[in-house]
Coordinates of C-alpha atoms and ligand atoms in Angstrom, one line a residue:
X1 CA 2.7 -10.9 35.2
X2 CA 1.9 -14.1 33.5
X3 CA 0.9 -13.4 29.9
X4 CA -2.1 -15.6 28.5
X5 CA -1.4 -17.0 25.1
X6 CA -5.2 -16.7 23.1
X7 CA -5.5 -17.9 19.9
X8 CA -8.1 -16.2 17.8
X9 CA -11.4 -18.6 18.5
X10 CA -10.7 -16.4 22.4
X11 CA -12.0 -13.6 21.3
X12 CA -14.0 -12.7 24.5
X13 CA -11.4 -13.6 26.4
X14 CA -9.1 -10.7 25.2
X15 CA -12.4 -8.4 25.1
X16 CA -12.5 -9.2 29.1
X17 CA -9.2 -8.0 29.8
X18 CA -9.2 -4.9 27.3
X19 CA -12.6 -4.2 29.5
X20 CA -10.5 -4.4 32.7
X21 CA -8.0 -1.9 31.9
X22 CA -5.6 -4.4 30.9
X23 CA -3.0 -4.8 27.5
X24 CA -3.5 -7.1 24.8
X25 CA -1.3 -7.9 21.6
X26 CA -3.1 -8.5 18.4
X27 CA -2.8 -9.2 14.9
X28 CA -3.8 -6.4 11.9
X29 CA -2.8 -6.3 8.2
X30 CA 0.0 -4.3 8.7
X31 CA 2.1 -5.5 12.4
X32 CA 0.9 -7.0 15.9
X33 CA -0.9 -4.2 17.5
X34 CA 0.0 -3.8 21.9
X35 CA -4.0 -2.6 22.2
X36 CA -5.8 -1.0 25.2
X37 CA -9.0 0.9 25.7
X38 CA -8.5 4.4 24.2
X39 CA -10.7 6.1 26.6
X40 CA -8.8 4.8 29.6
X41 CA -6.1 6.8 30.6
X42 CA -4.7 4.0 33.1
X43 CA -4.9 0.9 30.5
X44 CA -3.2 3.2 28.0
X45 CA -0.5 4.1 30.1
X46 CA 0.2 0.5 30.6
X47 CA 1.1 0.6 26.8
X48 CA 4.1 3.1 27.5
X49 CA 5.0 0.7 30.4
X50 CA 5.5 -1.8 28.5
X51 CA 7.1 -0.9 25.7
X52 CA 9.2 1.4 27.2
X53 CA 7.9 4.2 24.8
X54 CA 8.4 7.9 25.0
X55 CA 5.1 9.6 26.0
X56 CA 5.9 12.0 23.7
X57 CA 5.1 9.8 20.7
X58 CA 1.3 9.5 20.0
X59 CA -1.1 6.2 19.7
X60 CA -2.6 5.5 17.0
X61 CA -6.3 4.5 17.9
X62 CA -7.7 1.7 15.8
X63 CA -11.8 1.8 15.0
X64 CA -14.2 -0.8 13.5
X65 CA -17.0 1.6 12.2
X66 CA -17.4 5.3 10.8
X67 CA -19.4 6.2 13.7
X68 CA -16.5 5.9 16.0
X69 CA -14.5 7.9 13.7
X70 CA -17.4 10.7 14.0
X71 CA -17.3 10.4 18.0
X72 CA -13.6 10.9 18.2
X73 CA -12.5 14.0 15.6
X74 CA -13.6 17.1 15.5
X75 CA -14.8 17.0 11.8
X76 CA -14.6 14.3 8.9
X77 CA -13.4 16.8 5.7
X78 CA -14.3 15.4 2.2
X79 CA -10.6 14.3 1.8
X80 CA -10.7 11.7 4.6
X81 CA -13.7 10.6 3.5
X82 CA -12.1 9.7 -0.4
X83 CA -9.3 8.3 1.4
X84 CA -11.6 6.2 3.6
X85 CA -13.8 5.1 0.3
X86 CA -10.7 4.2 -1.4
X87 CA -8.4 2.3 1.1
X88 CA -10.6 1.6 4.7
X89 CA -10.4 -1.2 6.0
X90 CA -6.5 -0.4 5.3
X91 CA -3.2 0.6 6.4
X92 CA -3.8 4.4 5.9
X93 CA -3.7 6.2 9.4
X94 CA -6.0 10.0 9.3
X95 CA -4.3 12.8 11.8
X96 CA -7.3 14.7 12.5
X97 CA -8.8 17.0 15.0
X98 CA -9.4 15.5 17.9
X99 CA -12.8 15.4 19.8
X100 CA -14.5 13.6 23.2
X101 CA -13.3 11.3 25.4
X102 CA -9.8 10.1 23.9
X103 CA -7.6 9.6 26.7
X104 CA -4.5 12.5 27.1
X105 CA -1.8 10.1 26.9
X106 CA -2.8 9.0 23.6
X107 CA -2.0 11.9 21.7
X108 CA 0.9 12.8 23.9
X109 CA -0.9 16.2 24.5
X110 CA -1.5 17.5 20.8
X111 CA -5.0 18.4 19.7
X112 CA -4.9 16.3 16.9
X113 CA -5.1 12.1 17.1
X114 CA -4.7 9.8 14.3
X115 CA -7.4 7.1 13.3
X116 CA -7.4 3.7 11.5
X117 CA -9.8 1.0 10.5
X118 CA -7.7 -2.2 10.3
X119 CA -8.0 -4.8 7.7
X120 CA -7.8 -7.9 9.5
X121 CA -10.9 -9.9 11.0
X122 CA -9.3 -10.5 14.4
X123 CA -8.7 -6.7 14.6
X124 CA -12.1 -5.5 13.8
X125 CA -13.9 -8.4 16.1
X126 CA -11.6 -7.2 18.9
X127 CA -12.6 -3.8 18.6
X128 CA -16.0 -4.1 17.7
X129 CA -16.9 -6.5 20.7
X130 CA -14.5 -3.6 23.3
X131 CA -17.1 -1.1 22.2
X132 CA -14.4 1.4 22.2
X133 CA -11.2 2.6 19.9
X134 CA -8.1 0.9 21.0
X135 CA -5.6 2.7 21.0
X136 CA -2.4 0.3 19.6
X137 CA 1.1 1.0 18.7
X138 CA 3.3 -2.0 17.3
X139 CA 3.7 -4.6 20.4
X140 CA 7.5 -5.0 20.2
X141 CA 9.9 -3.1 23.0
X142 CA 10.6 0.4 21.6
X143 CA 13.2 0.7 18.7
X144 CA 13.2 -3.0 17.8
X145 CA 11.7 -4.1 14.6
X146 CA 8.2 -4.5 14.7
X147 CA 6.4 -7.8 15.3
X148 CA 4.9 -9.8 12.1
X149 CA 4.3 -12.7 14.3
X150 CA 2.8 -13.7 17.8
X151 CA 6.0 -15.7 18.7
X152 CA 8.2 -11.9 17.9
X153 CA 5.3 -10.4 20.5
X154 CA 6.4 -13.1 23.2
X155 CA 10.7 -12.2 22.5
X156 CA 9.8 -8.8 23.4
X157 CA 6.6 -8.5 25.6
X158 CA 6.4 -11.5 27.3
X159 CA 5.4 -11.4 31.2
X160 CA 4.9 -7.6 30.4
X161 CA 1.6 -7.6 28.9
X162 CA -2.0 -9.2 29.8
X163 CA -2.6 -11.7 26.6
X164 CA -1.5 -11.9 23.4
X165 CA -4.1 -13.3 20.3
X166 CA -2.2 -15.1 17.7
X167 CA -4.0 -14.8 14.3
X168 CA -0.6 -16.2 12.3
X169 CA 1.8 -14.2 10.2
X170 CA 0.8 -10.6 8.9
X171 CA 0.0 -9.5 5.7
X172 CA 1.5 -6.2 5.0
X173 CA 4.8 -6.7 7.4
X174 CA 5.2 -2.8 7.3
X175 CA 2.7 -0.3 9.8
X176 CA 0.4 1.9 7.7
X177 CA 0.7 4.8 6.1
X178 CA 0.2 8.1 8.6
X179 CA -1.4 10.9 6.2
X180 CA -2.1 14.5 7.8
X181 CA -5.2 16.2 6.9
X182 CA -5.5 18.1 9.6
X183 CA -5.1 20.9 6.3
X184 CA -7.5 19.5 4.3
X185 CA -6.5 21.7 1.5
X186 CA -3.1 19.6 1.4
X187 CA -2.9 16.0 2.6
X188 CA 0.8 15.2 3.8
X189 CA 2.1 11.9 4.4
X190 CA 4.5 12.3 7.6
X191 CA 5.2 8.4 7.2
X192 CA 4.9 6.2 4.2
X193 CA 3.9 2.8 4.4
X194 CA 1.2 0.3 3.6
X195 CA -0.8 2.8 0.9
X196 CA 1.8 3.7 -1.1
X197 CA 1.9 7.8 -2.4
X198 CA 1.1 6.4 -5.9
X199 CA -1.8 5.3 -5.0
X200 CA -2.6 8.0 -2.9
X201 CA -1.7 10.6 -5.5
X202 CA -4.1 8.7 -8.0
X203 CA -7.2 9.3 -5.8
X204 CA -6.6 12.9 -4.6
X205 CA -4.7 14.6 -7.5
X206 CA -2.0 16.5 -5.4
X207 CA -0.1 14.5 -2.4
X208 CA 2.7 16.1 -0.2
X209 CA 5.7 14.5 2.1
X210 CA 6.6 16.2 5.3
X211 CA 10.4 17.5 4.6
X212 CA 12.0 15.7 7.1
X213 CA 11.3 12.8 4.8
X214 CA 13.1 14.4 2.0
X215 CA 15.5 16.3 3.7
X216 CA 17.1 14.4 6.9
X217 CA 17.8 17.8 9.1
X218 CA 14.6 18.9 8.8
X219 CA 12.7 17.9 12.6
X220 CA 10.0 15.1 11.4
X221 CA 6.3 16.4 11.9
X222 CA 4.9 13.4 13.8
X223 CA 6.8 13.2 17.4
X224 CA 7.4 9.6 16.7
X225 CA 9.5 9.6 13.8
X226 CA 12.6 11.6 15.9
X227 CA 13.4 8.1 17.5
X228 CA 15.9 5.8 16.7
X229 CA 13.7 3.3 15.5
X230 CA 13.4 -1.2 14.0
X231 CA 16.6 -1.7 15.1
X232 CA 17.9 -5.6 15.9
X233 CA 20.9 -6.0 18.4
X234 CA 23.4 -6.6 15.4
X235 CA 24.2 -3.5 13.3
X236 CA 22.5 -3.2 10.1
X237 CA 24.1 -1.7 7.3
X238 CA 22.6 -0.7 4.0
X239 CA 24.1 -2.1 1.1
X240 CA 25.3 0.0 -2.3
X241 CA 22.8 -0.1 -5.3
X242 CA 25.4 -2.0 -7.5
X243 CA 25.6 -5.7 -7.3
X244 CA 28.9 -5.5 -8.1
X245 CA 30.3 -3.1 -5.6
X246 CA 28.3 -5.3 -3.1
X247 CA 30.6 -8.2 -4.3
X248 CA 33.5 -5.9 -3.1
X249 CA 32.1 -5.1 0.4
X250 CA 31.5 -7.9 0.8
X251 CA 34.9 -10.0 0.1
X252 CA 37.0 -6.5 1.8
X253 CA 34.2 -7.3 5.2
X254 CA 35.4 -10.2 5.1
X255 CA 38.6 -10.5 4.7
X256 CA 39.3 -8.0 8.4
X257 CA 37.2 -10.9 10.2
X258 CA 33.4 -9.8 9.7
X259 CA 31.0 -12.5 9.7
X260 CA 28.3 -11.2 7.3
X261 CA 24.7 -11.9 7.5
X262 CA 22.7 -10.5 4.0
X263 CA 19.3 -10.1 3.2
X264 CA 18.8 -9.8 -0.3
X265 CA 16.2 -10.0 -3.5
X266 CA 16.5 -13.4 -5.7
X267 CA 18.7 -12.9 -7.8
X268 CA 21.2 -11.1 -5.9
X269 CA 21.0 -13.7 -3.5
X270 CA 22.5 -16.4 -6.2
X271 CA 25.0 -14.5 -7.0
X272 CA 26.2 -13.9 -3.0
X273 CA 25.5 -16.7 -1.2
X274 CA 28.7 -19.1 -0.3
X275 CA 29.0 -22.1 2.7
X276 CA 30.4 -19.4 5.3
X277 CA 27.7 -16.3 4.9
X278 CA 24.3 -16.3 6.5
X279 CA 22.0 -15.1 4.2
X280 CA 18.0 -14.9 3.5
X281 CA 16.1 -13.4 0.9
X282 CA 13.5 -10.4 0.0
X283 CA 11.6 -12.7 -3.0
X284 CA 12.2 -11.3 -6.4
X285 CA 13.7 -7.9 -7.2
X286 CA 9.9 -7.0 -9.0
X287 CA 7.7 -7.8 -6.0
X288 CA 9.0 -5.1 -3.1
X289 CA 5.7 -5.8 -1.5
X290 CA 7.8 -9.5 -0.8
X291 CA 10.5 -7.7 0.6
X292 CA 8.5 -5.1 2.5
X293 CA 6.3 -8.0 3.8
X294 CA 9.7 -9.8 5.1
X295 CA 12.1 -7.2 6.1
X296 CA 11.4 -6.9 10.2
X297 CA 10.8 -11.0 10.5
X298 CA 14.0 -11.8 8.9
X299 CA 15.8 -8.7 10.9
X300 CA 14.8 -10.7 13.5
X301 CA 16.2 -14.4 12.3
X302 CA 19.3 -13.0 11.5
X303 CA 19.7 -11.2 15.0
X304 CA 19.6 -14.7 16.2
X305 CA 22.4 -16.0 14.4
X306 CA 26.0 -16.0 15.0
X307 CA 27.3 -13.1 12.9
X308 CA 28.6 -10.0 13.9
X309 CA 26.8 -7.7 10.4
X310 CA 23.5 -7.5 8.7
X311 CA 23.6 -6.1 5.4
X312 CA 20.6 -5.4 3.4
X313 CA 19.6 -4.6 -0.3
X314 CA 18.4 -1.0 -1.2
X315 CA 15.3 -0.9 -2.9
X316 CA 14.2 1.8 -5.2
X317 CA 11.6 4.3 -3.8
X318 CA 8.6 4.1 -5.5
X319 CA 5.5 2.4 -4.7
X320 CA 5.7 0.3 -1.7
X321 CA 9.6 0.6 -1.9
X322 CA 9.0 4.0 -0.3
X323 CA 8.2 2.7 3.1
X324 CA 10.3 -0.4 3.1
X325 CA 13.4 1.9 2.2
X326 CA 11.9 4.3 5.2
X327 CA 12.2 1.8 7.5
X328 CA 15.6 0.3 6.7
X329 CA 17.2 3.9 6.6
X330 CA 16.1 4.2 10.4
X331 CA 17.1 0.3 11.4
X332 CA 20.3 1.0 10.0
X333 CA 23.8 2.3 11.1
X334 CA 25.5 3.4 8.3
X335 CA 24.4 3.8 4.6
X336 CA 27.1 2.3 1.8
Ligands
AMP1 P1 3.3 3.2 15.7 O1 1.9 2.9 16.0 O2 4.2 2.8 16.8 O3 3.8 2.5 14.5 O4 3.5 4.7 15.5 C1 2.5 5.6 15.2 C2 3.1 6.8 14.4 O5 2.0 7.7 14.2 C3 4.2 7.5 15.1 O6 5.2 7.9 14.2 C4 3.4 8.7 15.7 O7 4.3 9.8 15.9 C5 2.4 9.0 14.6 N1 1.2 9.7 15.2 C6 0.3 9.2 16.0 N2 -0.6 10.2 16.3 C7 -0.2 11.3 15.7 C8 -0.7 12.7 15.7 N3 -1.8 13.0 16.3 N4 0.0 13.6 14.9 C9 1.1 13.2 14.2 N5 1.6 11.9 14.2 C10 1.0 11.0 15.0
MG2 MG1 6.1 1.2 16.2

C-alpha cells in the first residue's frame, strides 16, 4: 500500500478514506493517533493489522461532541461529567458502559469502552467532519515508543496504513490518562498520564490507582497494560536517583566496553556529558512536563545512534512525573 502524506489543510482528504473503511494517522495533544471508523468492524481491524496489536487490548475511541459520548455509553454518571467540565477537550480517557453501535473489536469483547475528546484542532475537525468516533490507538508498531511526530508515524507505519496528516510535533508527548468509572462511587486510574492524579484528586476529593500500579504482581486492570510496552531496539536502563552513583555506572559501563547513550535533566546533563558519550536532555529538573513531553522522541534519536545502552534519569512521581516514570519502567530492561 502506498501511504498518502496529508498535511493538515487535507482535511477531507483523510475524512474520504476514514469514510472508505480505510486507516489514517493523526495528530492529538497527547501522541499520533492510527484512527478508523469506530462503528466499522473491518476498518478497525485494519488497526490491529497494522500495528501488529493484540486484539485483546481495547481502542480507545476518540469523540468531538457530548452527544457522541451519550450515543456510545450506557450512562453519563455525575463524576464523568466533573471530569469532563474540568479537563475535556483533554488527555483524560472515561472507561464506561458501553452502548450502540461500537464495533466488537474495539473493546476486545468487554462491555465497557473508553471515551476521549482530544485537544488538538486537527483531531476534532477529523472527527467531527467522519461523523463518527474514531476509534485510535498510538500509530507506532506495537511495543515501540509512541509517535510525537509524523516522520516517527512513517519509521513505523509506512506502506501499512492509508494516509497520515502531519499537524507538527505534539504537545503532551505522553497518551492520556485512562480513569475507570465504570464504579462511579470510586474513580480509578488504571493508567496515569496527561491529567495528572493531583489534579484529578483536586476536583473529585477521593482518587484510586489500580494495584498493579502500585504493586508489580498484581495483573493490571486494563488488558493493555500486561504488554511489554515503548520500547526502542537498544536496551533502556533506568538510572539510580543519585547523581553521584550515576557518575559510577557510568565510568564501571564504560570501562567493560559499553558505549552509553543518556538522557538526562539540565543539570545532570553538565555534569555527564564528555566527547565519547551520546547524550540528550529532559529540560530542567523542575519542569517534568519537559521531560515527559520528550521522553519517546528522544528514545527514538538515540535508537538511531551508534551505542549499544540507553540510560535514563528517574523522575520523582508526583504530578506529571507519575506517568513519565510509568512509561519508562515499562520501556526499560532493568531498574538501577
Ligand atoms: P493506547 O491507545 O494504545 O495508548 O492504549 C489504550 C489503553 O486504554 C490501553 O492500556 C487499553 O488497555 C486501555 N483501554 C481501552 N479501553 C479500555 C476498557 N474498556 N477498559 C479498560 N481499559 C481500556
Ligand atoms: Mg499505545
Amino acid at each position: 500500500m502506498q501511504t498518502v502524506f496529508l498535511n493538515s489543510k487535507e482535511i477531507d482528504q483523510a475524512v474520504a478514506f476514514l469514510k472508505s473503511g480505510q486507516v489514517v494517522a493523526f495528530p492529538t495533544e497527547t501522541v499520533y493517533g492510527l484512527g478508523a471508523d469506530a462503528t466499522n468492524e473491518e476498518a478497525v481491524k485494519k488497526i490491529f493489522e497494522a500495528k501488529g496489536r493484540p486484539n485483546d487490548n481495547p481502542l480507545i475511541i476518540h469523540i468531538s461532541n457530548i452527544d457522541q459520548l451519550e450515543r456510545y455509553v450506557e450512562s453519563v454518571p455525575e463524576v464523568a461529567r466533573t471530569v469532563i467540565n474540568h479537563f475535556w477537550p483533554g488527555p483524560c480517557t472515561l472507561i464506561l458502559r458501553k452502548k450502540g453501535s461500537i464495533a466488537p473489536s474495539v473493546t476486545g469483547g468487554l462491555d465497557t469502552v473508553g471515551v476521549r475528546m482530544p485537544d488538538h484542532p486537527v483531531a476534532l475537525e477529523l472527527i467531527e467532519k467522519a461523523g463518527v468516533p474514531l476509534a485510535a490507538p498510538s500509530a507506532n508498531s506495537s511495543g515501540k515508543p509512541s509517535p510525537t511526530t509524523a516522520l516517527h508515524v512513517t519509521r513505523d507505519l509506512n506502506g501499512k496504513i492509508q494516509a497520515i496528516v502531519d499537524g507538527g510535533a505534539t504537545g503532551v508527548g505522553l497518551e492520556s490518562t485512562v480513569l475507570d468509572l465504570t464504579n462511579p462511587e470510586r474513580p480509578t486510574i488504571l493508567r496515569p498520564g496527561g491529567v495528572t492524579f493531583e489534579e484529578l484528586e483536586h476536583v473529585l476529593g477521593e482518587v484510586w490507582t489500580d494495584d498493579h500500579l502500585t504493586d508489580a504482581s498484581i495483573a493490571p486492570k486494563s488488558p493493555g497494560m500486561k504488554y511489554k510496552h515503548y520500547s526502542p531496539e537498544k536496551p533502556v536502563w533506568v538510572l539510580p536517583a543519585s547523581l553521584e552513583q550515576t557518575i559510577k555506572v557510568m565510568d564501571q559501563l564504560e570501562k567493560s566496553g559499553k558505549k552509553i547513550g543518556f538522557l538526562v535533566s539540565d543539570e545532570w546533563f553538565e555534569q555527564l556529558s564528555n566527547d565519547s558519550r551520546m547524550g540528550q536532555t529532559l529540560g530542567e529538573k523542575k519542569t517534568p512536563q519537559q521531560a515527559a513531553a520528550r521522553l519517546f522522541s528522544s528514545l527514538r534519536a538515540l535508537d538511531d545512534e551508534d551505542i549499544s545502552l540507553i540510560l535514563v534519569e528517574p523522575y520523582l512521581k508526583v504530578g506529571i512525573g507519575t506517568a513519565y516514570m510509568n512509561r519508562l519502567e515499562k520501556a526499560a530492561s532493568r531498574i538501577l
